[in-house]
Coordinates of C-alpha atoms and ligand atoms in Angstrom, one line a residue:
Chain P
M1 CA 5.8 -21.2 22.2
K2 CA 7.8 -18.5 21.2
Q3 CA 5.2 -17.3 18.8
T4 CA 4.8 -13.6 17.4
V5 CA 1.0 -13.1 16.1
V6 CA 1.6 -13.6 12.7
R7 CA 3.1 -16.7 13.4
K8 CA -0.1 -17.8 15.3
I9 CA -2.6 -16.4 12.8
L10 CA -0.3 -18.1 10.1
A11 CA -0.4 -21.0 11.9
K12 CA -4.1 -21.4 12.2
A13 CA -4.4 -20.6 8.9
V14 CA -3.0 -23.5 7.7
G15 CA -3.9 -25.8 10.2
Q16 CA -0.6 -26.7 12.3
S17 CA 0.3 -25.9 15.8
Q18 CA 2.6 -23.5 14.6
V19 CA 4.8 -22.1 12.3
N20 CA 8.5 -20.9 11.9
V21 CA 9.9 -17.9 9.8
G22 CA 10.7 -19.0 6.7
D23 CA 8.8 -21.6 6.0
V24 CA 7.1 -21.7 2.8
I25 CA 3.6 -22.0 3.5
E26 CA 0.0 -21.3 1.4
P27 CA -2.7 -19.9 4.0
Q28 CA -6.3 -19.8 3.8
V29 CA -7.6 -16.6 3.3
D30 CA -10.2 -14.8 5.5
L31 CA -11.2 -11.7 3.1
A32 CA -9.6 -10.7 -0.2
M33 CA -10.5 -7.2 -1.0
S34 CA -9.9 -5.2 -4.3
H35 CA -10.7 -1.6 -5.5
E36 CA -11.0 -0.8 -8.8
N37 CA -7.7 -2.9 -9.9
A38 CA -10.1 -5.7 -9.7
A39 CA -10.8 -4.9 -13.2
L40 CA -7.2 -6.8 -13.9
V41 CA -7.7 -9.1 -11.4
M42 CA -11.1 -10.1 -13.7
N43 CA -8.8 -10.3 -16.2
Q44 CA -6.1 -12.2 -15.0
F45 CA -8.6 -14.5 -13.0
F46 CA -10.1 -15.9 -15.9
E47 CA -6.6 -16.2 -17.7
I48 CA -6.4 -18.8 -14.8
Y49 CA -9.4 -20.5 -16.5
S50 CA -8.5 -20.5 -19.9
G51 CA -8.3 -23.7 -21.8
L52 CA -9.7 -25.5 -18.7
N53 CA -13.3 -27.0 -19.0
A54 CA -14.7 -25.0 -16.2
E55 CA -16.7 -22.1 -15.3
P56 CA -14.8 -19.4 -13.7
K57 CA -16.6 -19.1 -10.0
V58 CA -14.9 -17.7 -7.5
W59 CA -13.9 -19.6 -4.4
D60 CA -16.3 -17.7 -2.2
P61 CA -18.5 -15.0 -2.9
N62 CA -18.5 -13.8 0.8
R63 CA -15.2 -13.3 1.5
I64 CA -14.4 -10.7 -1.4
S65 CA -15.0 -7.2 -1.5
I66 CA -14.7 -4.7 -4.4
I67 CA -15.1 -1.4 -3.4
L68 CA -14.9 1.6 -5.9
D69 CA -12.6 4.1 -4.3
H70 CA -9.6 5.4 -6.3
R71 CA -11.9 7.7 -9.5
V72 CA -14.9 8.2 -7.8
P73 CA -17.4 9.2 -9.8
A74 CA -15.4 8.0 -12.9
E75 CA -13.2 10.5 -14.1
S76 CA -12.6 9.0 -17.8
K77 CA -14.9 6.7 -20.3
K78 CA -11.5 4.2 -19.3
T79 CA -12.6 4.0 -15.6
A80 CA -15.8 4.2 -15.9
T81 CA -16.0 1.0 -18.4
N82 CA -13.8 -0.8 -15.5
Q83 CA -16.1 0.0 -13.3
K84 CA -19.3 -0.9 -15.5
K85 CA -17.5 -4.3 -16.0
I86 CA -16.7 -4.9 -12.4
R87 CA -20.7 -4.6 -11.6
E88 CA -21.1 -6.7 -13.9
F89 CA -18.7 -9.3 -12.4
V90 CA -19.8 -8.8 -8.9
A91 CA -23.7 -9.4 -9.9
E92 CA -21.9 -12.7 -11.9
Q93 CA -20.2 -14.4 -9.2
G94 CA -23.0 -12.7 -6.5
I95 CA -19.8 -11.7 -4.2
A96 CA -21.6 -9.4 -0.7
K97 CA -19.2 -7.5 0.0
F98 CA -19.5 -5.0 -2.7
H99 CA -19.1 -0.9 -2.1
D100 CA -20.4 1.4 -5.1
I101 CA -20.2 4.9 -5.5
R102 CA -23.0 5.8 -3.0
G103 CA -23.8 8.2 -0.3
D104 CA -24.9 6.2 1.9
E105 CA -22.4 3.1 2.1
G106 CA -19.2 4.3 0.0
G107 CA -15.9 5.5 0.8
I108 CA -12.1 4.4 0.7
C109 CA -11.4 0.1 0.9
H110 CA -9.3 1.1 3.8
Q111 CA -12.0 2.7 5.8
I112 CA -14.9 0.6 4.7
L113 CA -13.3 -2.9 5.9
P114 CA -13.6 -2.1 9.5
E115 CA -16.4 0.3 9.8
M116 CA -18.6 -2.5 8.3
G117 CA -17.0 -5.6 11.0
Y118 CA -15.6 -7.0 7.5
V119 CA -12.5 -7.5 9.3
L120 CA -11.4 -9.3 12.8
P121 CA -9.0 -10.3 14.6
G122 CA -7.1 -13.3 13.7
Y123 CA -7.9 -12.9 9.9
V124 CA -5.8 -13.4 6.9
V125 CA -6.3 -10.2 5.1
V126 CA -5.2 -9.6 1.2
G127 CA -5.8 -7.2 -1.1
T128 CA -4.9 -5.2 -4.3
D129 CA -3.6 -1.9 -2.0
S130 CA -0.4 -1.8 -0.5
H131 CA -2.0 0.1 2.3
T132 CA -3.9 -3.5 3.0
T133 CA -1.5 -3.3 6.0
T134 CA -4.1 -1.4 7.8
H135 CA -6.6 -4.2 8.8
G136 CA -3.6 -5.0 11.1
A137 CA -5.3 -2.2 13.4
L138 CA -7.8 -4.8 14.5
G139 CA -5.1 -8.2 14.9
A140 CA -5.1 -9.0 11.8
F141 CA -2.9 -10.1 9.2
S142 CA -3.7 -8.0 6.4
F143 CA -0.9 -7.4 3.3
G144 CA -0.7 -6.2 0.0
I145 CA -0.9 -8.6 -2.9
G146 CA -0.6 -7.9 -7.2
A147 CA -3.4 -8.4 -9.3
T148 CA -2.2 -11.9 -10.6
E149 CA -1.9 -12.6 -7.5
M150 CA -5.6 -12.0 -6.2
A151 CA -7.0 -13.6 -9.3
S152 CA -5.0 -16.5 -8.1
V153 CA -7.1 -16.3 -4.7
W154 CA -10.1 -15.9 -5.8
A155 CA -9.7 -19.0 -8.0
L156 CA -8.4 -21.1 -5.1
G157 CA -8.9 -19.0 -2.0
H158 CA -5.8 -19.3 -0.4
V159 CA -2.5 -17.1 -0.9
L160 CA 0.3 -19.9 -2.6
N161 CA 4.3 -19.2 -1.5
V162 CA 3.6 -17.1 1.5
E163 CA 7.0 -16.9 3.3
V164 CA 6.5 -17.0 7.3
P165 CA 7.9 -13.3 7.9
D166 CA 10.0 -11.8 11.2
T167 CA 8.6 -9.8 13.2
I168 CA 9.7 -6.2 14.5
K169 CA 8.5 -5.4 18.0
V170 CA 7.7 -1.5 18.6
I171 CA 7.3 0.1 22.3
I172 CA 5.6 2.9 22.1
D173 CA 5.1 4.9 25.9
G174 CA 4.6 8.4 27.4
E175 CA 1.3 10.9 27.2
M176 CA 1.8 12.6 23.8
Q177 CA 1.9 15.9 24.0
K178 CA -1.8 18.4 22.8
F179 CA -1.3 18.4 18.7
V180 CA 0.5 15.0 19.0
S181 CA -1.1 12.7 16.8
A182 CA -1.1 8.8 15.6
K183 CA 0.4 10.6 12.3
D184 CA 3.2 12.0 14.4
I185 CA 4.2 8.6 16.0
I186 CA 4.3 6.9 12.8
L187 CA 6.5 9.5 10.8
H188 CA 9.1 9.8 13.7
L189 CA 9.4 5.5 13.5
I190 CA 9.7 5.5 10.0
G191 CA 12.3 8.4 10.1
K192 CA 13.6 6.1 12.2
I193 CA 14.0 2.8 10.8
S194 CA 13.8 3.9 7.2
A195 CA 11.5 3.0 4.6
Q196 CA 13.0 -0.3 4.0
G197 CA 13.6 -0.7 7.3
A198 CA 10.7 -3.4 8.0
N199 CA 10.9 -4.9 3.8
F200 CA 9.3 -8.0 4.2
K201 CA 8.7 -8.2 7.9
V202 CA 6.2 -7.4 10.1
L203 CA 5.7 -4.5 12.7
E204 CA 3.7 -5.9 16.1
F205 CA 2.9 -2.9 17.9
H206 CA 3.4 -2.5 22.3
G207 CA 3.2 -0.1 24.9
S208 CA 1.2 1.9 26.6
T209 CA 0.5 5.0 23.8
I210 CA -0.7 2.5 22.2
S211 CA -3.1 0.0 24.6
A212 CA -4.6 3.8 25.1
M213 CA -5.2 4.5 21.7
D214 CA -8.4 4.4 20.1
T215 CA -8.7 2.0 16.9
S216 CA -8.9 5.4 14.9
G217 CA -5.3 6.2 15.9
R218 CA -4.4 2.2 15.1
L219 CA -6.1 2.5 11.3
T220 CA -3.5 5.4 11.1
I221 CA -0.1 3.8 12.5
S222 CA -0.9 0.4 10.6
N223 CA -1.7 2.0 7.6
M224 CA 1.2 3.7 7.4
S225 CA 3.7 0.3 8.5
V226 CA 4.1 -0.6 4.7
E227 CA 5.9 3.1 4.3
A228 CA 8.8 1.5 6.3
G229 CA 8.1 -1.4 4.6
A230 CA 6.2 -3.8 6.3
T231 CA 4.4 -6.3 5.2
S232 CA 2.5 -5.9 7.9
G233 CA 2.0 -3.5 11.2
I234 CA -1.0 -5.7 13.7
I235 CA -2.1 -4.6 16.8
P236 CA -2.7 -6.9 19.1
A237 CA -6.5 -7.0 20.0
D238 CA -7.8 -5.8 23.1
N239 CA -10.4 -4.0 24.7
E240 CA -10.9 -1.1 22.7
T241 CA -11.2 -3.5 19.5
L242 CA -13.7 -5.2 21.1
R243 CA -15.1 -1.7 21.9
Y244 CA -14.6 -0.4 18.2
L245 CA -16.2 -3.9 16.6
R246 CA -19.3 -3.3 18.9
E247 CA -20.0 0.3 18.7
V248 CA -18.6 1.5 15.6
A249 CA -18.7 -1.7 13.1
G250 CA -21.5 -3.6 14.7
F251 CA -20.4 -6.8 15.3
T252 CA -22.3 -9.1 17.3
G253 CA -20.2 -12.5 17.2
A254 CA -17.5 -13.9 18.5
F255 CA -14.2 -13.7 17.7
E256 CA -10.8 -14.9 19.7
P257 CA -8.0 -12.2 20.1
V258 CA -4.2 -13.7 18.6
L259 CA -2.0 -12.4 20.9
P260 CA 1.6 -13.3 21.2
D261 CA 3.3 -15.8 23.3
N262 CA 5.3 -14.4 26.5
D263 CA 8.5 -15.3 25.1
A264 CA 8.1 -14.6 21.5
E265 CA 10.9 -14.2 19.6
Y266 CA 11.9 -11.3 17.7
C267 CA 13.8 -10.2 15.0
Q268 CA 14.3 -6.5 16.4
T269 CA 12.8 -4.7 19.4
V270 CA 12.7 -0.6 18.9
H271 CA 11.5 1.7 21.6
I272 CA 10.0 5.0 21.2
D273 CA 9.3 7.1 23.8
V274 CA 6.7 10.0 22.5
S275 CA 6.3 12.1 26.0
K276 CA 8.2 15.0 24.0
L277 CA 7.7 14.1 20.3
E278 CA 6.8 17.1 18.7
P279 CA 4.8 16.7 15.2
Q280 CA 6.4 15.5 12.6
I281 CA 6.3 16.0 8.5
A282 CA 7.7 13.9 6.5
C283 CA 9.3 16.3 3.4
P284 CA 9.6 15.7 0.3
H285 CA 9.7 13.0 -1.8
T286 CA 10.2 10.0 0.2
V287 CA 8.1 9.4 3.5
D288 CA 11.7 8.4 5.2
N289 CA 12.8 12.2 5.1
V290 CA 10.9 13.2 8.7
K291 CA 12.0 16.0 10.1
S292 CA 9.9 18.3 13.3
V293 CA 7.5 20.2 12.0
S294 CA 9.5 23.5 13.6
E295 CA 13.0 22.6 10.8
V296 CA 10.4 23.3 8.1
E297 CA 8.3 25.9 9.5
G298 CA 7.2 28.9 7.4
T299 CA 7.5 27.1 3.5
R300 CA 5.2 28.3 1.8
I301 CA 1.8 26.0 0.6
H302 CA -0.3 26.1 -1.9
Q303 CA -3.1 23.1 -1.5
V304 CA -4.0 21.7 1.8
V305 CA -5.6 18.0 1.8
I306 CA -6.9 16.7 4.5
G307 CA -8.5 13.1 4.1
S308 CA -7.3 10.1 2.7
C309 CA -7.3 6.1 4.5
T310 CA -4.6 7.8 6.7
N311 CA -6.1 10.6 8.4
G312 CA -9.9 11.5 6.8
R313 CA -11.5 9.7 10.0
L314 CA -14.3 11.5 11.9
D315 CA -11.9 12.7 14.7
D316 CA -9.3 13.9 11.9
I317 CA -12.0 15.8 10.5
K318 CA -13.3 17.3 14.1
I319 CA -9.6 18.5 14.8
A320 CA -9.6 20.1 11.8
A321 CA -13.3 21.6 12.2
D322 CA -12.3 22.7 15.5
L323 CA -9.2 24.4 14.8
L324 CA -10.6 26.4 11.7
R325 CA -14.0 27.5 13.0
G326 CA -14.2 31.0 12.9
Q327 CA -11.1 31.5 11.1
K328 CA -10.4 31.4 7.1
V329 CA -8.3 29.5 4.5
S330 CA -5.6 31.9 3.5
K331 CA -6.2 33.5 0.2
N332 CA -3.1 31.5 -1.2
V333 CA -3.8 28.0 0.1
R334 CA -6.9 25.6 -1.7
M335 CA -7.8 23.3 1.4
L336 CA -9.5 20.3 0.3
V337 CA -11.7 17.9 2.2
F338 CA -12.1 14.3 1.6
P339 CA -14.2 12.3 4.2
A340 CA -12.5 8.7 4.1
S341 CA -16.1 7.0 4.1
S342 CA -19.9 8.0 3.3
R343 CA -20.9 7.8 6.9
I344 CA -17.9 10.2 8.2
Y345 CA -19.3 12.3 6.0
R346 CA -22.9 12.5 7.4
E347 CA -21.5 12.3 10.7
A348 CA -19.2 15.5 9.9
L349 CA -22.9 17.0 7.9
E350 CA -24.8 16.0 11.6
L351 CA -21.5 17.7 13.9
G352 CA -21.9 20.6 12.0
Y353 CA -18.0 20.1 10.6
V354 CA -18.6 20.1 7.0
A355 CA -20.6 24.1 7.6
D356 CA -17.2 24.8 9.7
L357 CA -15.3 23.7 7.2
M358 CA -17.2 25.5 4.3
N359 CA -17.2 29.0 6.2
A360 CA -13.5 28.5 6.5
G361 CA -13.2 28.1 2.6
A362 CA -12.2 24.8 2.9
V363 CA -13.8 22.3 -0.7
V364 CA -15.7 19.5 1.2
M365 CA -15.8 16.9 -1.8
N366 CA -16.6 13.5 -2.1
S367 CA -15.2 10.4 -0.3
G368 CA -12.9 8.6 -2.0
C369 CA -9.2 8.8 -3.1
G370 CA -9.2 11.8 -4.4
P371 CA -5.9 14.1 -4.7
C372 CA -3.7 11.1 -2.4
L373 CA -2.8 8.9 -6.4
G374 CA -3.9 12.7 -7.9
V375 CA -5.2 11.0 -10.8
H376 CA -8.3 12.5 -10.8
Q377 CA -8.6 15.4 -8.6
G378 CA -6.7 18.2 -6.5
A379 CA -3.5 17.6 -8.8
L380 CA -1.2 20.2 -8.2
G381 CA 0.3 22.8 -10.9
D382 CA 4.5 22.9 -11.5
G383 CA 6.4 24.0 -8.6
E384 CA 3.3 24.2 -5.9
V385 CA 3.5 22.6 -3.0
A386 CA 1.0 20.1 -0.8
L387 CA 0.9 19.9 2.9
A388 CA -1.5 16.9 2.8
T389 CA -2.4 14.3 5.7
T390 CA -2.3 11.4 3.5
N391 CA 0.6 9.0 3.4
R392 CA 2.7 9.4 0.0
N393 CA 5.0 12.4 -1.1
F394 CA 6.9 10.0 -3.9
K395 CA 7.7 12.3 -6.9
G396 CA 4.4 12.5 -8.9
R397 CA 2.4 11.2 -6.2
M398 CA -0.6 14.4 -7.1
G399 CA -0.5 14.1 -9.9
N400 CA 2.9 16.7 -10.9
P401 CA 6.6 15.3 -10.7
V402 CA 7.9 18.9 -10.8
A403 CA 5.9 19.4 -7.7
E404 CA 5.9 18.8 -3.7
V405 CA 4.3 17.4 -1.3
Y406 CA 4.5 17.5 2.8
L407 CA 2.9 14.9 4.9
S408 CA 1.5 15.5 8.4
S409 CA -1.1 15.3 10.7
P410 CA -4.6 16.8 10.7
A411 CA -3.6 19.7 13.3
V412 CA -1.0 20.7 11.4
A413 CA -2.3 20.6 7.9
A414 CA -5.4 23.0 9.4
V415 CA -3.4 25.6 11.3
S416 CA -1.4 25.7 8.2
A417 CA -3.8 26.1 5.6
I418 CA -4.8 29.6 8.4
T419 CA -1.2 30.6 8.1
G420 CA -0.3 29.4 4.3
V421 CA 2.9 28.5 5.1
I422 CA 3.6 25.4 7.4
T423 CA 3.3 26.4 10.8
N424 CA 3.2 24.3 14.5
P425 CA 0.2 24.0 16.1
I426 CA 1.6 24.3 19.3
K427 CA 3.7 27.2 19.1
G428 CA 0.7 29.1 17.3
G429 CA -1.3 30.0 20.3
Y430 CA -4.4 27.4 19.1
Chain R
M1 CA 26.3 -10.5 -22.4
L2 CA 24.1 -8.0 -21.7
K3 CA 24.2 -4.4 -22.1
V4 CA 22.8 -2.0 -18.7
I5 CA 21.3 0.2 -20.8
Y6 CA 20.1 2.8 -17.7
K7 CA 21.5 3.3 -14.1
L8 CA 18.5 4.4 -11.3
E9 CA 19.2 5.6 -7.8
D10 CA 17.7 4.4 -4.4
D11 CA 14.0 4.0 -3.7
I12 CA 12.5 4.2 -7.3
S13 CA 9.1 4.1 -6.3
T14 CA 5.9 2.1 -8.5
D15 CA 4.9 5.7 -8.9
I16 CA 8.4 6.8 -11.1
I17 CA 7.9 3.0 -12.8
Y18 CA 4.4 3.5 -13.7
P19 CA 2.4 6.6 -13.5
G20 CA -0.9 6.8 -11.3
R21 CA -2.1 8.4 -13.9
Y22 CA -1.9 5.2 -16.2
M23 CA -4.0 2.9 -13.9
A24 CA -7.4 3.0 -15.9
T25 CA -4.7 0.8 -17.9
V26 CA -5.1 -2.5 -17.1
L27 CA -4.1 -4.6 -19.8
P28 CA -0.5 -6.4 -19.8
T29 CA -0.3 -5.6 -23.0
E30 CA -1.2 -1.9 -23.5
T31 CA 0.8 -1.0 -20.2
P32 CA 4.8 -0.7 -21.8
Q33 CA 4.4 2.5 -23.3
Y34 CA 4.0 4.4 -20.2
A35 CA 7.1 3.1 -18.2
F36 CA 8.8 5.7 -16.4
D37 CA 6.4 7.7 -18.3
D38 CA 8.1 10.9 -15.8
M39 CA 11.5 10.3 -16.9
K40 CA 11.5 11.0 -20.4
D41 CA 15.0 9.6 -21.1
L42 CA 14.7 6.5 -20.2
N43 CA 10.9 6.3 -21.4
Q44 CA 12.1 6.8 -24.7
L45 CA 15.0 4.9 -24.8
L46 CA 12.9 1.7 -23.1
N47 CA 10.3 2.8 -26.5
G48 CA 12.6 3.1 -28.8
K49 CA 14.5 -0.2 -28.9
S50 CA 13.8 -3.1 -29.8
T51 CA 12.2 -5.8 -27.4
D52 CA 13.9 -8.8 -29.5
E53 CA 17.2 -7.7 -27.5
Q54 CA 17.1 -8.4 -23.9
S55 CA 18.8 -5.8 -21.9
I56 CA 19.8 -4.3 -18.2
I57 CA 18.4 -1.6 -15.8
V58 CA 20.4 -1.4 -12.4
A59 CA 18.8 0.3 -10.0
G60 CA 20.0 0.7 -6.0
N61 CA 18.0 -0.2 -2.8
N62 CA 14.1 -0.4 -2.3
F63 CA 13.6 -0.8 -6.2
G64 CA 9.9 -0.9 -6.9
C65 CA 8.4 0.7 -3.2
G66 CA 5.3 1.9 -3.1
S67 CA 1.5 0.7 -4.0
S68 CA 0.7 -2.7 -5.8
R69 CA 0.1 -2.0 -8.9
E70 CA 1.5 -4.7 -11.0
Q71 CA 1.4 -2.5 -14.0
A72 CA 4.7 -1.8 -12.9
A73 CA 6.1 -5.1 -13.0
S74 CA 3.9 -5.9 -16.4
T75 CA 5.3 -2.8 -18.3
L76 CA 8.6 -3.8 -17.5
V77 CA 8.4 -7.2 -18.9
G78 CA 6.7 -5.5 -22.6
H79 CA 10.6 -4.2 -23.1
N80 CA 12.2 -7.6 -22.6
V81 CA 14.2 -6.1 -19.2
I82 CA 16.2 -7.5 -16.8
I83 CA 16.2 -5.3 -13.4
I84 CA 19.5 -6.0 -11.5
A85 CA 18.8 -3.8 -7.7
K86 CA 20.7 -3.9 -4.7
D87 CA 17.3 -4.7 -3.4
F88 CA 13.3 -4.9 -4.3
A89 CA 10.4 -3.9 -2.3
R90 CA 8.5 -6.7 -1.2
I91 CA 5.3 -6.7 -3.3
F92 CA 7.0 -5.5 -6.4
L93 CA 9.4 -8.8 -6.7
Q94 CA 6.6 -10.5 -6.2
N95 CA 4.3 -9.6 -8.7
A96 CA 7.7 -9.3 -10.7
I97 CA 7.5 -13.1 -9.8
N98 CA 4.5 -13.8 -10.8
L99 CA 4.6 -11.9 -13.9
G100 CA 8.1 -13.0 -15.0
L101 CA 10.0 -10.1 -15.4
R102 CA 13.8 -11.1 -14.5
T103 CA 14.6 -9.4 -11.3
I104 CA 18.3 -9.8 -9.7
I105 CA 19.3 -9.4 -6.2
C106 CA 22.6 -8.6 -6.2
P107 CA 23.4 -6.3 -3.2
D108 CA 26.4 -4.6 -4.3
I109 CA 26.2 -4.0 -7.6
E110 CA 28.1 -1.4 -9.6
A111 CA 27.9 -0.5 -13.1
V112 CA 26.9 2.3 -15.2
A113 CA 24.7 2.5 -18.5
G114 CA 26.6 1.2 -21.7
D115 CA 28.3 -1.3 -18.9
V116 CA 28.3 -4.9 -20.7
L117 CA 26.8 -7.5 -17.5
E118 CA 27.9 -11.4 -17.7
I119 CA 24.5 -13.3 -15.7
H120 CA 25.0 -16.1 -13.7
D121 CA 23.2 -18.2 -11.1
D122 CA 25.3 -17.1 -8.2
K123 CA 27.1 -13.6 -9.7
V124 CA 27.2 -10.9 -11.9
V125 CA 29.8 -9.9 -13.6
N126 CA 30.8 -6.7 -15.3
Q127 CA 33.1 -7.4 -17.8
T128 CA 33.2 -3.7 -18.4
R129 CA 35.0 -3.1 -14.7
G130 CA 36.5 -6.5 -14.3
T131 CA 34.5 -6.9 -11.2
T132 CA 32.0 -9.2 -9.8
H133 CA 29.3 -9.3 -7.6
P134 CA 27.1 -12.1 -5.8
I135 CA 23.7 -12.7 -6.4
I136 CA 21.0 -13.2 -3.8
P137 CA 19.3 -16.6 -5.1
L138 CA 15.5 -16.3 -5.1
P139 CA 13.6 -18.2 -2.6
E140 CA 13.0 -22.0 -3.4
A141 CA 9.0 -20.8 -3.0
R142 CA 9.1 -18.0 -5.7
R143 CA 11.5 -20.3 -8.1
A144 CA 8.7 -23.0 -8.7
I145 CA 6.3 -20.1 -9.8
V146 CA 9.1 -18.6 -12.3
E147 CA 10.2 -22.3 -13.6
A148 CA 5.7 -22.9 -14.3
G149 CA 6.2 -19.9 -16.5
G150 CA 4.7 -17.6 -13.6
L151 CA 1.6 -17.4 -11.4
I152 CA -1.2 -18.1 -14.0
P153 CA 0.0 -21.1 -15.4
Y154 CA 0.8 -22.3 -11.4
T155 CA -2.2 -21.7 -10.5
R156 CA -4.2 -23.4 -13.2
L157 CA -2.1 -26.5 -11.8
K158 CA -2.9 -26.0 -8.6
L159 CA -6.6 -25.4 -9.5
K160 CA -6.5 -28.5 -11.8
Q161 CA -5.8 -30.8 -8.5
K162 CA -8.6 -28.8 -6.8
L163 CA -11.1 -29.4 -9.6
G164 CA -10.3 -32.9 -10.1
I165 CA -9.7 -32.3 -14.0
S166 CA -7.0 -33.4 -15.8
Ligands
LIG1 S1 -6.7 6.9 0.4 FE1 -4.5 6.8 -1.1 S2 -3.2 5.7 -0.3 FE2 -5.7 5.2 0.4 S3 -6.2 3.2 -0.6 FE3 -7.1 5.3 -1.8 S4 -4.8 5.9 -3.0 FE4 -4.4 4.6 -1.6

């Protein structure tokens, strides 16, 4: 009894009836995900095997997923060579859940995992990416690890030395106003508890707003939980999770949702009423520097980015297309849209959203991380300002330490692309 | 006794420690040159100093927040520095321990560049100022990795057991 979701999942992963906060355990992994940094994981994996009289072999090729997304198509010979080595490794080891640079099944790792049905409620998921927290939206315990730790998982099938984390219960109630979305809720929460407010802890989300929210919005909330320092952001599985897995992910098998005990012990409880919440915006250069959009209205912007594993899904692109249909992106703004997966891209094409966006002046790019990390495309010029639906605005993010990045929802980003300044869609008469 | 070579503020992200544009560089031996590449003074200081001599960088809260990129730890290993921070972000701390970067959690550390510090098991003594600052010890689980010499040798031990080889 008294177990939170993460404690129950971890207990199962070590074959015990219960674990306690602070216990150090070695949980079995259900899914281990990497992207281009698999090149470093491979290096460390071979290092582990060096000097051992054994053929390097991953513990279970069906439980490893590798997705090329960060710099696709490759921007340099170095990246291209890393990607080539990864393909060779995938073939050698028989890694099943591999997604290459393709128009039929490529995309950002944190979108591919849920939409392919690779993550199920109750899973322990690790990824060599901090936004691995995303998959908590499906009721899994999903967290980011480093490349050497992943090499260790590839070799052994479990994570060494996991401390069972404490859990903060977040209760979100109230009906959101028009143009207020999951992104505004999570930005508001990060602003409230700070960028390290949940460091070493798990956020477990409850409340009527979460129950009514679809999985796309939940993925946004779990994705950005790491920006409050959280190890994972878990939304206990419910009927919506089941719907998503059946209708979107095409999963037909059975699974057992993991729910917290009624008397589960939390280290802290945070209540948020979102009924009066305005659209939120994270200002440079920290994600917890959150304000209401009206406080920064009128700020001149040079680039708008809609996309990323945070807000690059079909509903996000629809919001932008609906707002931009028949309108024009300001002559002073470059608007870049990058759907989170090829599948989303195709759906956006079929539904006419891509045409709406292009007619308005936006550039729709191939699926991938693109400008989100600023190494590959869409870098900012000195002194320029971007408004993005991504998840980080640190100095140097988007490729230039003397540029500024604001973070918002797709609605705020789309409306601001038209006006050329940060604009509140609620007041804009949209 | 070791010298503080630099004092950093709170919330130093991995984008600052190791900019994303160098992420295609993965080998731990090749990453050190890019440490703090967008803070030219610190980058030049690190690249100009001899690695024979260990030195200290002092940081505030939430050092290493942001991405899971392990290069942020390997780049500092290559410069033979110890990081004393008020607090670290989780993934960075884990990466540091896995790669053998010495990280010290010292919630009330007060020191600036030029100060001379003495590091004990339970405290840091600032010789220059005559102040003492308690250390939060590493959890035992993490110490096991440090004692094995990092996560690679530690995993190798476990793997030998699993495969039944000696
Ligand atoms: S879209 Fe951005 S945050 Fe998401 S995985 Fe890619 S680089 Fe990371």
